[in-house]
Short mmCIF file of C-alpha atoms in Angstrom, two decimals:
data_model
loop_
_atom_site.label_atom_id
_atom_site.label_comp_id
_atom_site.label_asym_id
_atom_site.label_seq_id
_atom_site.Cartn_x
_atom_site.Cartn_y
_atom_site.Cartn_z
CA MET A 1 41.36 22.73 -9.21
CA SER A 2 40.38 24.31 -12.53
CA ARG A 3 36.91 25.84 -12.95
CA SER A 4 36.00 23.22 -15.56
CA ARG A 5 36.53 20.40 -13.06
CA ARG A 6 34.73 21.95 -10.14
CA PRO A 7 31.25 20.75 -11.17
CA LEU A 8 32.53 17.18 -11.40
CA GLY A 9 34.10 17.39 -7.97
CA ALA A 10 31.03 19.01 -6.54
CA ALA A 11 28.83 16.28 -7.99
CA ALA A 12 31.04 13.60 -6.44
CA ILE A 13 30.92 15.28 -3.03
CA LEU A 14 27.19 15.74 -3.34
CA GLY A 15 26.65 12.11 -4.24
CA ALA A 16 28.65 11.00 -1.23
CA ILE A 17 26.60 13.21 1.08
CA ILE A 18 23.30 11.98 -0.32
CA ALA A 19 24.43 8.35 -0.03
CA ALA A 20 25.58 8.90 3.55
CA SER A 21 22.27 10.45 4.52
CA SER A 22 19.98 7.79 3.05
CA SER A 23 17.28 6.33 5.24
CA PRO A 24 17.75 2.89 6.83
CA ALA A 25 15.19 1.49 4.39
CA ALA A 26 13.51 2.70 1.25
CA ALA A 27 9.91 3.79 1.60
CA HIS A 28 8.60 0.87 -0.44
CA ALA A 29 11.17 -1.53 1.06
CA ILE A 30 11.09 -3.71 -2.07
CA GLY A 31 13.68 -3.94 -4.78
CA SER A 32 11.63 -5.32 -7.66
CA THR A 33 9.63 -3.81 -10.50
CA PHE A 34 6.98 -5.17 -12.79
CA THR A 35 5.64 -4.33 -16.22
CA LEU A 36 2.12 -2.95 -16.41
CA PRO A 37 -0.32 -4.78 -18.69
CA VAL A 38 -1.57 -1.42 -20.03
CA PRO A 39 0.07 2.02 -20.17
CA LEU A 40 0.36 3.92 -16.88
CA TRP A 41 -1.76 6.79 -18.15
CA LEU A 42 -4.75 4.44 -18.39
CA TYR A 43 -4.44 3.61 -14.70
CA LEU A 44 -4.12 7.29 -13.82
CA TRP A 45 -7.11 8.45 -15.81
CA GLY A 46 -9.15 5.40 -14.81
CA ALA A 47 -8.56 6.21 -11.14
CA ALA A 48 -9.41 9.86 -11.79
CA ALA A 49 -12.64 8.78 -13.51
CA ALA A 50 -13.54 6.63 -10.49
CA VAL A 51 -13.04 9.62 -8.19
CA GLY A 52 -15.17 11.80 -10.48
CA ALA A 53 -17.88 9.15 -10.63
CA SER A 54 -17.94 8.99 -6.82
CA PHE A 55 -19.01 12.64 -6.82
CA VAL A 56 -22.03 11.75 -8.95
CA VAL A 57 -22.87 8.88 -6.59
CA ALA A 58 -22.50 11.17 -3.56
CA VAL A 59 -24.85 13.72 -5.13
CA LEU A 60 -27.46 11.00 -5.65
CA LEU A 61 -27.15 9.28 -2.26
CA VAL A 62 -26.11 11.96 0.25
CA ARG A 63 -29.06 14.30 0.48
CA SER A 64 -29.40 15.84 3.96
CA PRO A 65 -26.61 15.09 6.44
CA SER A 66 -27.71 14.97 10.06
CA GLU A 67 -26.28 17.29 12.70
CA PRO A 68 -24.95 16.00 14.97
CA PRO A 69 -23.84 13.16 12.70
CA ARG A 70 -25.41 9.77 13.24
CA TYR A 71 -23.61 6.50 12.60
CA PRO A 72 -23.61 3.05 14.24
CA THR A 73 -21.24 2.68 17.18
CA LEU A 74 -20.32 0.02 19.69
CA ALA A 75 -19.03 1.15 23.08
CA LEU A 76 -15.92 -0.78 24.07
CA PRO A 77 -15.86 -2.33 27.58
CA ALA A 78 -14.53 0.15 30.14
CA GLY A 79 -12.43 -2.34 32.13
CA PRO A 80 -10.41 -3.78 29.22
CA SER A 81 -10.09 -0.27 27.77
CA ARG A 82 -8.47 1.00 30.97
CA VAL A 83 -6.11 -1.99 31.10
CA ALA A 84 -5.16 -1.44 27.46
CA SER A 85 -4.57 2.26 28.17
CA VAL A 86 -2.17 1.45 31.02
CA LEU A 87 -0.30 -1.11 28.92
CA LEU A 88 -0.04 1.36 26.04
CA ALA A 89 1.29 4.04 28.39
CA VAL A 90 4.04 1.68 29.59
CA LEU A 91 4.83 0.66 26.02
CA GLY A 92 4.93 4.24 24.76
CA LEU A 93 7.23 5.40 27.54
CA ALA A 94 9.55 2.40 27.16
CA TRP A 95 9.64 2.79 23.36
CA TRP A 96 10.36 6.52 23.46
CA LEU A 97 12.92 6.47 26.28
CA GLY A 98 14.47 3.32 24.84
CA ALA A 99 15.00 5.09 21.51
CA ILE A 100 16.61 8.03 23.35
CA ALA A 101 18.87 5.76 25.40
CA GLY A 102 19.84 3.71 22.36
CA GLY A 103 20.58 6.86 20.39
CA LEU A 104 22.82 8.29 23.08
CA LEU A 105 24.58 5.07 24.12
CA LEU A 106 24.89 2.97 20.96
CA PRO A 107 27.37 3.71 18.14
CA ASP A 108 26.03 5.84 15.29
CA SER A 109 25.98 2.82 12.97
CA ALA A 110 23.43 0.99 15.16
CA PRO A 111 20.12 0.91 13.23
CA LEU A 112 17.83 0.26 16.23
CA PRO A 113 17.14 3.90 17.27
CA ALA A 114 16.37 4.94 13.67
CA VAL A 115 13.97 2.03 13.22
CA LEU A 116 12.24 2.81 16.52
CA LEU A 117 11.76 6.44 15.47
CA TRP A 118 11.41 6.64 11.69
CA ILE A 119 9.56 3.34 11.15
CA GLY A 120 7.92 2.63 14.51
CA ILE A 121 6.84 6.11 15.60
CA TRP A 122 6.96 8.36 12.56
CA VAL A 123 5.36 5.93 10.08
CA GLY A 124 3.88 3.12 12.14
CA LEU A 125 1.75 5.20 14.49
CA PRO A 126 -0.04 7.27 11.80
CA LEU A 127 -0.71 4.04 9.89
CA SER A 128 -2.12 2.40 13.01
CA ALA A 129 -4.29 5.48 13.62
CA VAL A 130 -5.67 5.15 10.10
CA LEU A 131 -6.24 1.40 10.24
CA LEU A 132 -7.28 1.05 13.90
CA GLY A 133 -7.62 4.39 15.67
CA ASP A 134 -5.71 7.00 17.63
CA ALA A 135 -3.84 5.36 20.53
CA TRP A 136 -1.58 8.36 21.13
CA PRO A 137 -3.49 9.75 24.15
CA SER A 138 -2.48 6.51 25.92
CA LEU A 139 0.90 5.99 24.25
CA SER A 140 2.13 9.57 24.60
CA PRO A 141 5.30 9.62 26.72
CA PHE A 142 4.71 13.33 27.34
CA ARG A 143 1.34 12.72 29.03
CA THR A 144 2.91 9.95 31.14
CA LEU A 145 5.98 11.96 32.12
CA TYR A 146 3.98 15.08 32.90
CA GLY A 147 1.49 13.02 34.87
CA GLY A 148 4.38 11.85 37.03
CA ILE A 149 5.55 15.44 37.47
CA GLU A 150 2.02 16.52 38.45
CA TRP A 151 1.73 13.72 41.00
CA LEU A 152 5.09 14.59 42.55
CA VAL A 153 4.49 18.35 42.68
CA ARG A 154 0.98 18.02 44.14
CA ARG A 155 2.39 16.12 47.08
CA PHE A 156 4.01 19.40 48.05
CA GLY A 157 0.78 21.33 47.59
CA ARG A 158 1.79 23.04 44.35
CA ARG A 159 0.57 22.99 40.74
CA ALA A 160 2.80 21.59 38.00
CA ASP A 161 2.40 24.44 35.51
CA LEU A 162 3.15 28.14 35.81
CA GLY A 163 -0.36 29.13 34.75
CA LEU A 164 0.60 31.24 31.74
CA SER A 165 -2.19 31.85 29.23
CA TYR A 166 -1.59 30.35 25.82
CA PRO A 167 -1.51 33.17 23.21
CA ALA A 168 -4.78 32.88 21.30
CA GLN A 169 -3.33 34.46 18.17
CA LEU A 170 -0.89 31.57 17.80
CA ALA A 171 -3.76 29.10 17.27
CA ARG A 172 -2.07 25.84 16.22
CA TRP A 173 0.78 27.37 14.23
CA PRO A 174 3.39 26.07 16.75
CA ALA A 175 2.28 22.53 15.87
CA VAL A 176 2.61 23.39 12.16
CA ALA A 177 6.13 24.73 12.68
CA LEU A 178 7.20 21.70 14.70
CA LEU A 179 5.72 19.33 12.12
CA PHE A 180 7.71 21.11 9.42
CA VAL A 181 10.92 20.72 11.45
CA ALA A 182 10.16 17.01 11.94
CA LEU A 183 9.51 16.51 8.21
CA TRP A 184 12.70 18.41 7.44
CA ALA A 185 14.64 16.12 9.79
CA GLU A 186 13.14 13.04 8.12
CA LEU A 187 13.49 14.12 4.50
CA VAL A 188 16.39 16.61 4.36
CA LEU A 189 18.74 16.30 7.34
CA PRO A 190 21.91 14.35 6.42
CA GLY A 191 22.72 11.53 8.80
CA ARG A 192 19.17 11.35 10.12
CA GLU A 193 19.50 7.57 10.58
CA ALA A 194 22.57 7.87 12.81
CA ALA A 195 21.83 6.70 16.35
CA GLY A 196 23.25 9.87 17.93
CA VAL A 197 21.15 12.14 15.72
CA VAL A 198 17.99 10.19 16.57
CA GLY A 199 18.74 10.34 20.28
CA ARG A 200 19.35 14.09 20.25
CA LEU A 201 16.22 14.77 18.18
CA LEU A 202 14.01 12.82 20.56
CA LEU A 203 15.61 14.24 23.71
CA GLY A 204 15.34 17.80 22.41
CA TYR A 205 11.68 17.41 21.51
CA THR A 206 10.93 15.81 24.87
CA LEU A 207 12.45 18.73 26.78
CA LEU A 208 10.67 21.25 24.54
CA THR A 209 7.29 19.58 25.06
CA LEU A 210 7.65 19.27 28.81
CA ALA A 211 8.75 22.90 29.02
CA GLY A 212 5.69 24.00 27.03
CA MET A 213 3.39 22.00 29.30
CA VAL A 214 5.00 23.50 32.40
CA LEU A 215 4.62 27.03 31.01
CA PHE A 216 1.11 26.89 29.55
CA GLY A 217 -0.47 23.81 31.09
CA ARG A 218 -0.97 20.31 29.76
CA VAL A 219 -4.26 20.83 27.92
CA ALA A 220 -3.22 24.04 26.15
CA TRP A 221 0.15 22.77 24.95
CA LEU A 222 -0.97 19.32 23.86
CA ARG A 223 -3.97 20.63 21.93
CA HIS A 224 -2.18 23.45 20.15
CA ALA A 225 1.57 22.81 19.93
CA GLU A 226 2.42 19.11 20.35
CA PHE A 227 2.41 17.95 16.75
CA PHE A 228 2.20 14.20 17.46
CA GLU A 229 -1.00 14.90 19.38
CA ARG A 230 -2.41 16.82 16.42
CA LEU A 231 -1.16 14.38 13.76
CA MET A 232 -2.43 11.23 15.46
CA GLY A 233 -5.65 12.99 16.43
CA TRP A 234 -6.41 14.00 12.87
CA PHE A 235 -5.58 10.57 11.42
CA GLY A 236 -7.50 8.96 14.27
CA HIS A 237 -10.68 10.49 12.82
CA VAL A 238 -10.19 8.08 9.90
CA GLY A 239 -9.80 4.93 12.01
CA PRO A 240 -12.63 2.74 13.35
CA ILE A 241 -11.79 3.13 17.07
CA GLY A 242 -12.43 6.66 18.25
CA ARG A 243 -13.74 8.95 20.93
CA ARG A 244 -16.87 10.87 20.05
CA SER A 245 -17.30 14.29 21.63
CA ARG A 246 -20.44 13.93 23.75
CA SER A 247 -20.73 17.59 24.75
CA PRO A 248 -21.46 19.70 21.63
CA GLU A 249 -22.17 22.78 23.73
CA LEU A 250 -18.58 22.85 24.98
CA CYS A 251 -16.36 25.54 23.56
CA GLU A 252 -13.94 24.94 20.86
CA GLY A 253 -10.88 23.50 22.59
CA CYS A 254 -12.78 20.22 23.00
CA ALA A 255 -13.25 19.85 19.24
CA GLU A 256 -11.03 20.14 16.21
CA GLY A 257 -10.35 23.54 14.76
CA CYS A 258 -11.48 25.79 17.57
CA ASP A 259 -10.54 29.18 18.89
CA PRO A 260 -7.89 28.51 21.54
CA ALA A 261 -8.77 31.67 23.48
CA ARG A 262 -12.15 30.22 24.42
CA CYS A 263 -11.22 27.18 26.46
CA VAL A 264 -7.55 26.36 26.93
CA ASP A 265 -7.89 27.54 30.53
CA CYS A 266 -11.43 26.25 31.01
CA PRO A 267 -11.49 23.42 33.65
CA GLU A 268 -14.92 22.18 32.58
CA CYS A 269 -13.87 21.78 28.95
CA ALA A 270 -10.59 20.15 29.91
CA ALA A 271 -12.38 17.67 32.19
CA ALA A 272 -14.96 16.82 29.51
CA ALA A 273 -12.25 16.37 26.90
CA GLU A 274 -10.33 14.02 29.20
CA ALA A 275 -13.51 12.04 29.78
CA ASP A 276 -14.03 11.71 26.03
CA GLU A 277 -10.45 10.47 25.65
CA ARG A 278 -11.21 7.63 28.07
CA THR A 279 -14.38 6.37 26.36
CA PRO A 280 -13.43 4.70 23.06
CA GLU A 281 -16.00 3.20 20.73
CA LEU A 282 -16.08 1.18 17.54
CA ARG A 283 -17.46 3.01 14.48
CA PRO A 284 -17.28 2.83 10.66
CA HIS A 285 -14.11 4.00 8.95
CA PHE A 286 -14.05 7.73 8.08
CA SER A 287 -17.17 8.45 10.16
CA GLY A 288 -15.18 10.36 12.76
CA LEU A 289 -14.47 13.01 10.13
CA THR A 290 -18.14 13.95 10.01
CA GLU A 291 -17.75 15.46 13.49
CA VAL A 292 -15.32 18.14 12.31
CA ARG A 293 -17.40 21.32 12.13
CA ARG A 294 -15.05 24.26 12.40
CA GLY A 295 -11.43 25.09 11.87
CA GLY A 296 -8.92 27.73 11.02
CA TRP A 297 -5.96 28.37 8.79
CA SER A 298 -3.59 26.71 11.24
CA ASP A 299 -5.63 23.49 11.06
CA ALA A 300 -5.64 23.67 7.27
CA GLY A 301 -1.91 24.42 7.23
CA PHE A 302 -1.19 21.41 9.44
CA ILE A 303 -3.22 18.93 7.39
CA VAL A 304 -1.93 20.22 4.06
CA LEU A 305 1.66 20.09 5.38
CA ALA A 306 1.19 16.45 6.41
CA LEU A 307 -0.06 15.67 2.90
CA ALA A 308 2.71 17.68 1.23
CA GLY A 309 5.35 15.97 3.36
CA VAL A 310 4.42 12.44 2.39
CA THR A 311 4.09 13.55 -1.26
CA PHE A 312 7.56 15.12 -1.21
CA ASP A 313 8.94 11.92 0.31
CA GLY A 314 7.55 9.96 -2.63
CA LEU A 315 8.68 12.55 -5.15
CA GLN A 316 12.27 12.16 -3.98
CA GLU A 317 12.21 8.55 -5.24
CA THR A 318 11.33 9.58 -8.80
CA SER A 319 13.61 10.29 -11.72
CA ALA A 320 11.87 13.64 -12.16
CA TRP A 321 13.20 14.84 -8.79
CA GLY A 322 16.62 13.48 -9.71
CA THR A 323 16.55 15.56 -12.88
CA ILE A 324 15.64 18.66 -10.87
CA VAL A 325 18.42 18.01 -8.36
CA ASN A 326 21.00 17.45 -11.10
CA ALA A 327 20.00 20.76 -12.66
CA ILE A 328 20.08 22.93 -9.53
CA GLN A 329 22.78 21.32 -7.41
CA PRO A 330 26.00 22.20 -9.29
CA PRO A 331 25.49 25.98 -9.07
CA LEU A 332 24.35 25.64 -5.46
CA VAL A 333 27.45 23.61 -4.61
CA GLU A 334 29.61 26.28 -6.23
CA ALA A 335 27.85 29.00 -4.23
CA VAL A 336 27.36 27.50 -0.76
CA GLY A 337 29.22 24.17 -0.66
CA ALA A 338 28.06 20.58 -1.03
CA LEU A 339 26.44 20.07 2.37
CA ASN A 340 24.62 23.39 2.33
CA ALA A 341 23.47 22.66 -1.23
CA VAL A 342 21.82 19.43 -0.07
CA LEU A 343 20.15 21.20 2.85
CA LEU A 344 19.06 24.18 0.76
CA SER A 345 17.62 22.20 -2.15
CA GLY A 346 15.72 19.81 0.15
CA THR A 347 14.37 22.65 2.27
CA ILE A 348 13.24 24.61 -0.77
CA GLY A 349 11.61 21.48 -2.20
CA LEU A 350 9.68 20.67 0.98
CA LEU A 351 8.68 24.28 1.67
CA GLY A 352 7.78 24.88 -1.97
CA MET A 353 5.55 21.83 -2.13
CA TRP A 354 3.70 22.84 1.04
CA LEU A 355 3.20 26.43 -0.13
CA ALA A 356 2.05 25.23 -3.56
CA PHE A 357 -0.42 22.80 -1.99
CA MET A 358 -1.67 25.52 0.37
CA ALA A 359 -2.14 27.98 -2.50
CA ILE A 360 -4.07 25.46 -4.60
CA PHE A 361 -6.20 24.43 -1.63
CA ALA A 362 -6.94 28.05 -0.68
CA ILE A 363 -8.01 28.82 -4.26
CA ALA A 364 -10.30 25.76 -4.26
CA VAL A 365 -11.87 26.76 -0.93
CA ALA A 366 -12.33 30.35 -2.08
CA ALA A 367 -14.03 29.10 -5.24
CA THR A 368 -16.22 26.81 -3.13
CA ARG A 369 -17.26 29.76 -0.98
CA ARG A 370 -18.05 31.88 -4.03
CA LEU A 371 -20.10 29.12 -5.68
CA SER A 372 -22.01 28.30 -2.51
CA GLY A 373 -24.47 31.13 -2.98
CA GLY A 374 -23.07 33.73 -0.66
CA THR A 375 -22.41 31.79 2.54
CA ARG A 376 -21.43 34.05 5.40
CA ALA A 377 -18.95 31.58 6.89
CA PRO A 378 -15.47 33.15 7.03
CA LEU A 379 -12.91 31.72 4.63
CA ARG A 380 -10.66 30.54 7.46
CA SER A 381 -13.53 28.52 8.95
CA LEU A 382 -14.28 26.88 5.60
CA ALA A 383 -10.58 26.17 5.06
CA GLY A 384 -10.29 24.43 8.41
CA ALA A 385 -13.40 22.33 7.86
CA TYR A 386 -12.66 21.37 4.25
CA ALA A 387 -9.03 20.55 5.09
CA ALA A 388 -10.35 17.62 7.11
CA THR A 389 -11.69 16.12 3.86
CA LEU A 390 -8.06 15.75 2.73
CA LEU A 391 -7.31 13.32 5.55
CA PRO A 392 -8.66 10.22 3.76
CA ILE A 393 -6.39 11.14 0.85
CA ALA A 394 -3.38 11.40 3.14
CA ALA A 395 -4.43 8.12 4.78
CA GLY A 396 -4.57 6.32 1.45
CA TYR A 397 -1.16 7.66 0.51
CA LEU A 398 0.26 6.54 3.86
CA VAL A 399 -0.90 2.98 3.21
CA ALA A 400 0.37 3.05 -0.36
CA HIS A 401 3.74 4.62 0.33
CA TYR A 402 4.73 3.18 3.69
CA GLY A 403 2.88 -0.13 4.05
CA THR A 404 5.78 -2.34 3.03
CA LEU A 405 8.24 -0.27 5.05
CA VAL A 406 6.25 -0.90 8.23
CA LEU A 407 6.07 -4.60 7.33
CA GLN A 408 9.84 -4.62 7.01
CA GLY A 409 10.21 -2.92 10.39
CA ILE A 410 7.95 -5.48 12.08
CA ILE A 411 9.99 -8.34 10.62
CA TRP A 412 13.28 -6.64 11.52
CA LEU A 413 12.51 -5.61 15.11
CA PRO A 414 13.12 -8.97 16.88
CA ASP A 415 16.60 -9.25 15.35
CA LEU A 416 17.31 -5.61 16.21
CA LEU A 417 16.42 -6.17 19.85
CA ARG A 418 18.76 -9.15 19.97
CA ASP A 419 21.61 -7.33 18.22
CA PRO A 420 20.97 -3.59 17.86
CA VAL A 421 24.39 -2.92 16.34
CA ARG A 422 25.02 -5.56 13.67
CA SER A 423 21.50 -6.48 12.58
CA VAL A 424 20.84 -6.00 8.85
CA ALA A 425 17.52 -5.03 7.31
CA PRO A 426 15.68 -8.10 5.99
CA GLU A 427 14.47 -8.35 2.42
CA VAL A 428 10.73 -8.02 2.10
CA THR A 429 9.39 -10.48 -0.44
CA VAL A 430 6.28 -8.61 -1.48
CA ALA A 431 5.48 -8.73 -5.18
CA ALA A 432 5.66 -5.35 -6.87
CA GLU A 433 2.32 -6.13 -8.53
CA ALA A 434 0.69 -6.49 -5.11
CA VAL A 435 2.22 -3.22 -3.92
CA TRP A 436 0.98 -1.39 -7.01
CA TYR A 437 -2.58 -2.66 -6.89
CA LEU A 438 -2.78 -2.11 -3.14
CA SER A 439 -1.55 1.44 -3.73
CA VAL A 440 -4.15 2.06 -6.44
CA GLY A 441 -6.92 0.72 -4.22
CA ALA A 442 -5.85 2.69 -1.13
CA ILE A 443 -5.45 5.97 -2.99
CA VAL A 444 -8.71 5.67 -4.93
CA LEU A 445 -10.63 4.67 -1.78
CA GLY A 446 -9.16 7.63 0.10
CA HIS A 447 -10.14 10.05 -2.64
CA VAL A 448 -13.65 8.63 -2.91
CA ALA A 449 -14.15 9.06 0.84
CA ALA A 450 -12.80 12.60 0.57
CA VAL A 451 -15.25 13.44 -2.21
CA VAL A 452 -18.21 12.14 -0.20
CA LEU A 453 -17.13 14.08 2.90
CA ALA A 454 -16.63 17.27 0.89
CA HIS A 455 -20.11 16.94 -0.64
CA ARG A 456 -21.55 16.37 2.82
CA LEU A 457 -19.94 19.61 3.99
CA ALA A 458 -21.27 21.46 0.96
CA LEU A 459 -24.79 20.17 1.71
CA ARG A 460 -24.49 21.36 5.30
CA ASP A 461 -23.16 24.82 4.47
CA ALA A 462 -24.94 25.55 1.16
CA PRO A 463 -27.74 23.04 0.57
CA ALA A 464 -29.18 24.95 -2.39
CA HIS A 465 -25.88 25.07 -4.29
CA ALA A 466 -24.08 21.98 -2.99
CA ILE A 467 -23.30 20.47 -6.40
CA ARG A 468 -21.59 23.47 -7.92
CA ALA A 469 -19.96 24.38 -4.61
CA GLY A 470 -18.33 20.95 -4.47
CA LEU A 471 -16.81 21.08 -7.94
CA PRO A 472 -13.56 22.96 -7.09
CA LEU A 473 -12.54 20.44 -4.45
CA VAL A 474 -13.55 17.50 -6.64
CA LEU A 475 -11.29 18.82 -9.41
CA LEU A 476 -8.49 19.27 -6.87
CA MET A 477 -8.93 15.68 -5.69
CA ILE A 478 -8.95 14.31 -9.23
CA GLY A 479 -5.71 16.14 -9.93
CA TYR A 480 -4.08 14.80 -6.80
CA THR A 481 -5.25 11.26 -7.64
CA ILE A 482 -3.26 11.44 -10.87
CA LEU A 483 -0.21 12.99 -9.20
CA SER A 484 -0.08 10.59 -6.25
CA LEU A 485 -0.49 7.44 -8.35
CA TRP A 486 2.17 8.69 -10.77
CA ILE A 487 4.58 9.22 -7.86
CA ILE A 488 3.80 5.85 -6.29
CA GLY A 489 4.29 4.07 -9.61
CA GLN A 490 7.65 5.54 -10.59
CA PRO A 491 9.92 3.25 -8.51
CA ILE A 492 7.98 0.01 -9.07
CA VAL A 493 6.21 -0.09 -12.43
CA LEU A 494 7.38 -0.15 -16.04
CA GLU A 495 5.47 0.75 -19.17
CA PRO A 496 4.41 -2.12 -21.48
CA GLY A 497 7.29 -3.13 -23.74
CA THR A 498 9.94 -1.66 -21.42
CA VAL A 499 12.91 -3.85 -20.62
CA PRO A 500 13.60 -3.96 -16.85
CA PRO A 501 17.07 -2.74 -15.78
CA GLY A 502 19.53 -5.57 -16.13
CA GLY A 503 17.00 -7.53 -18.15
#
């Protein structure tokens, strides 16, 4: 082949690889567009103005936050809660093991395992944590499986774990690393929807998690390395059903963002934490985030990575990302081959977005610390605490970006269970207008909640300079409001006067 034709051949190979590795359903799961009544920039700046105005309202209304936080709650009945917990444990184990079995036994073309993982677990559970609350402590197949191991081993008078101390210096970075690998598998790995790939991913993670629990103990591994536990736990702070920590004097392993060296081997803290996990209550949305007091860079890295991951997923659906790919892929294909070019460009994109988000967030937190009038709190502690204020933003983006996809999965699941091999994804008849306005509402609401929470933190840490200390994060949130709505709108909205494709 002549040099002049190589780029054309490379582009053809690349297109085939990208087409072969597409997800079983698009994130929005709708195929229609609609024309905006006013230019898109008006929506973007109007939403940004609403977020900015919420800061003014927060300054006027939020004056002196109580510690510990006070908000209305309703304790849920203990009996039904225990029954629900058992049912969820059975469901979680059946769902997880069923996805593994389907992935290993069904042909690669069978869509059932991919739907169970990528829609049911990966997208559906975080959304349910945001809308309802964190059910993962009951659903977790790892808790159930390890509980069975513990029961069996104790019958022989032995303990299930080897008693190794979890390295304090690791903090929660193992969970960050595993979350990155999971995002990479979802967004970059070719063939990620193939049944065999899904089965191997789930089986490998199951063995890794059980091995970690055997080495370091259940409490230490789940609270610092099992990324589903961390992800659902963080998003569960947003939802209305939660578990309030009733023992503020306990050391940090029983609360978010603590020093793992202080309590991962502490029986009293572990017992109290388990008790908290069994006492759910009903509370206002977002109120659980007011309990987050401390944190570290690993907590900030985890939350920012979750936000960067969903943003990168949306960015991949835009023409801007297509332009970037078309510019960088031909030389990459020439240098490393078509498949490696896909992997390399996607990995660089995901990693670059996370590092960029982390850098911007770190600068905003450093500016907040400087403007707060000389607070003595270490930067890592502020970063961990203020990162929690990003969770409502991530929650709003989850609803906006994945709501229709989860709806499609719910509609599709009965047919998939009847015929896991030949079932075809149903069309979701949701108007693009409804998706757009729901997205605008969810994203703006999430940012408003984030602004109020950030101002509350500033009042707690620097009451004399709370207004100016809150400005860096407010500016960051206004910027992300514009970016996220622009990304959400690209696949579904058209500017006034634009002719739809095929129109």
